[in-house]
Amino acid sequence: MSALWEPRPLVARADGLPSTVTVYEVGPRDGLQAESAVVPTAVKAEFCRRLAAAGVRNLEVTSFVPPGVIPALADAEDLLDELDGDGGLAGVRTVCLIPNRRGLDRARTAGVGEIAVIASATESFARANLNNGRDAAAQKAADVTAAARSAGLAVRGYVSMAFGDPWEGPVEPAAVAEIAAALYAAGCATISLGDTIGVATPGQIGTVVGALGAAGVPPESIALHGHDTYGQALSNVYAALLAGVTEFDASIGGLGRCPYAPGATGNLATEDLVWMLHGLGIETGLDLDALVRTSAWMAERLGRTAIASRVATALLAHSEVLT
Amino acid sequence: MSALWEPRPLVARADGLPSTVTVYEVGPRDGLQAESAVVPTAVKAEFCRRLAAAGVRNLEVTSFVPPGVIPALADAEDLLDELDGDGGLAGVRTVCLIPNRRGLDRARTAGVGEIAVIASATESFARANLNNGRDAAAQKAADVTAAARSAGLAVRGYVSMAFGDPWEGPVEPAAVAEIAAALYAAGCATISLGDTIGVATPGQIGTVVGALGAAGVPPESIALHGHDTYGQALSNVYAALLAGVTEFDASIGGLGRCPYAPGATGNLATEDLVWMLHGLGIETGLDLDALVRTSAWMAERLGRTAIASRVATALLAHSEVLT
């Protein structure tokens, strides 16, 4: 295989695209929270350090949810302690997901500098996952946001089910914009639109981004949080780039899952996103080879024989990559 | 799961897209030629009939290559006989790949109405796979095209390695356009641009389509033949739609492979393509559920436990689909 061209993204810029974007890595939180295997805190810390070494500068590390709700993330304080201890995340923006005021208190005690809050565009998801009606969940997220801002923390806001909902079907862009605007007004610097079940197609992206714009949330404050359940995530990213969005959530190795389609693919894989962005001539600061090595390392820790990233799978099939 | 919304593509049109496109199914040829398992002719015929029943109207059925070169397709005549016999492909445009004049003779004897020829944009692939230099291979394909046209057959032309080549790296759009224009001038009605190793990213698509346009091959005579090796195929389709392309090659269940990355994903899966197109409000005439059932049926025949289509994998995880 030595005569083989080592595959790397072919670079060709398309008109109207940004020269740099933010890749927001959610693997340690959104990815690992879906794992039934217990991942030791030391392994999580090493995972975060390897991501940082691969160039990750925006990292959602864990969540301060009640330990009984998501046991996989019950070690949030210990993980932050371990990461603080060795300085391996110096220069990395680390974010923790916070479901409520109690979580905010825990995060402040732990010395967290940025939190993420979560609301839902639909009534059904809010009731099933946020223990509240849609509007009450949004109000709670806005309250946590305001309290965090008062305490000097930065805040990022998720709007789940921003395109389609497993119970309600297509979601009205105006309904998404209403929740997004509430979080934005409360002090969220970025609104991350979650295609939680991966059903969105590219035509929706511009429509929803436009609806947020009309409600006062500009594209430069919007992130796209895609799931690749139906293979659509990257084309949605491309549509979002064309609509002016410059921040994208992804999970290394596609870690995570779709709770409504067991066995299906979860989050958009960071490696696949980075391949496309680099191919479009967009700077990410990320080292694709190091990401793939980290992905392979973590898959081994999780006992996985397959990686839900097509880039990682293909590059690992080339023996050059891991030598 | 009965309360669950049955996932279907959410429909939202984007500006400037066509209302209908041609999906060109290559599973029985490009997919099965990569299989080491011997698939009985009767199973291939049933596969084609099931595809037709799912709405497939553009089908590459087999290839008249020398039997020693691709043993998996050595039964080309028998398959066509069997398909002719029962009329199960009535109304379906059936196409056979032809590598040379001998293949054309066999195809004519078998009563084939449309053939596909193949050329390469790069010297290395031509020498490795077409037993000729780049220009000689293009000349041979043009000669076969002209002979087929004289005999009243329709002809489709493939240009392989139209974006990146495993030996040569990025391919110059002008080199692709030169080969495409030669095939077009010889009488190919459609030029299918092969991203044979799946390395293309969306920014390249408009550039290459533009280069073909400058060489006299308009977008409405261009098809995109994507491989999903690095997960980029659908975003390239979206870019091609925006560039005016209206024909897309795909393989049911992602059958096929990447010969240069063993274990990696092969052709773009028809189900994933159809999900996006339907989500964009574009008519294909295809029945997504029937495609997924056909995909599952064929995977079982091939002894595969996983399907390289994210849509098929996710929908099959919903028990509703197969009941």
PDB file of N, CA and C in Angstrom, chain A residues 1 46 80 103 113 148 154 168 192 201 241 279 299 309:
ATOM      1  N   MET A   1       0.828  -1.213   0.000  1.00  0.00           N
ATOM      2  CA  MET A   1       0.000   0.000   0.000  1.00  0.00           C
ATOM      3  C   MET A   1       0.863   1.263   0.000  1.00  0.00           C
ATOM      4  N   GLU A  46      -8.437  11.251  30.526  1.00  0.00           N
ATOM      5  CA  GLU A  46      -7.466  10.999  29.449  1.00  0.00           C
ATOM      6  C   GLU A  46      -8.095  11.271  28.078  1.00  0.00           C
ATOM      7  N   LEU A  80     -13.845  16.937  36.851  1.00  0.00           N
ATOM      8  CA  LEU A  80     -13.328  18.310  36.770  1.00  0.00           C
ATOM      9  C   LEU A  80     -12.115  18.479  37.677  1.00  0.00           C
ATOM     10  N   GLY A 103     -27.988  22.008  39.843  1.00  0.00           N
ATOM     11  CA  GLY A 103     -26.834  21.725  38.999  1.00  0.00           C
ATOM     12  C   GLY A 103     -25.927  22.941  38.890  1.00  0.00           C
ATOM     13  N   GLY A 113     -16.549  27.541  34.373  1.00  0.00           N
ATOM     14  CA  GLY A 113     -16.605  28.879  33.776  1.00  0.00           C
ATOM     15  C   GLY A 113     -17.708  29.067  32.765  1.00  0.00           C
ATOM     16  N   ALA A 148     -26.689  32.262  36.133  1.00  0.00           N
ATOM     17  CA  ALA A 148     -25.300  31.976  35.781  1.00  0.00           C
ATOM     18  C   ALA A 148     -24.601  33.231  35.266  1.00  0.00           C
ATOM     19  N   ALA A 154     -20.375  32.183  31.444  1.00  0.00           N
ATOM     20  CA  ALA A 154     -20.904  32.189  30.078  1.00  0.00           C
ATOM     21  C   ALA A 154     -21.931  31.063  29.952  1.00  0.00           C
ATOM     22  N   GLU A 168     -44.503  14.367  17.721  1.00  0.00           N
ATOM     23  CA  GLU A 168     -45.304  15.423  17.097  1.00  0.00           C
ATOM     24  C   GLU A 168     -45.017  15.603  15.611  1.00  0.00           C
ATOM     25  N   SER A 192     -27.826  26.451  20.295  1.00  0.00           N
ATOM     26  CA  SER A 192     -27.525  25.248  19.531  1.00  0.00           C
ATOM     27  C   SER A 192     -28.824  24.533  19.190  1.00  0.00           C
ATOM     28  N   THR A 201     -33.644  17.675   6.914  1.00  0.00           N
ATOM     29  CA  THR A 201     -33.012  17.672   5.589  1.00  0.00           C
ATOM     30  C   THR A 201     -32.610  19.119   5.271  1.00  0.00           C
ATOM     31  N   LEU A 241     -23.892  26.203   6.751  1.00  0.00           N
ATOM     32  CA  LEU A 241     -22.775  27.072   6.369  1.00  0.00           C
ATOM     33  C   LEU A 241     -23.249  28.104   5.347  1.00  0.00           C
ATOM     34  N   GLY A 279     -12.059  20.116   3.651  1.00  0.00           N
ATOM     35  CA  GLY A 279     -12.231  20.037   2.198  1.00  0.00           C
ATOM     36  C   GLY A 279     -12.797  21.326   1.626  1.00  0.00           C
ATOM     37  N   ALA A 299     -12.827   3.992  21.363  1.00  0.00           N
ATOM     38  CA  ALA A 299     -13.640   2.834  20.966  1.00  0.00           C
ATOM     39  C   ALA A 299     -13.131   1.577  21.672  1.00  0.00           C
ATOM     40  N   SER A 309     -18.000   6.511  12.604  1.00  0.00           N
ATOM     41  CA  SER A 309     -17.499   7.600  11.764  1.00  0.00           C
ATOM     42  C   SER A 309     -16.966   6.962  10.498  1.00  0.00           C
TER      43      SER A 309
END
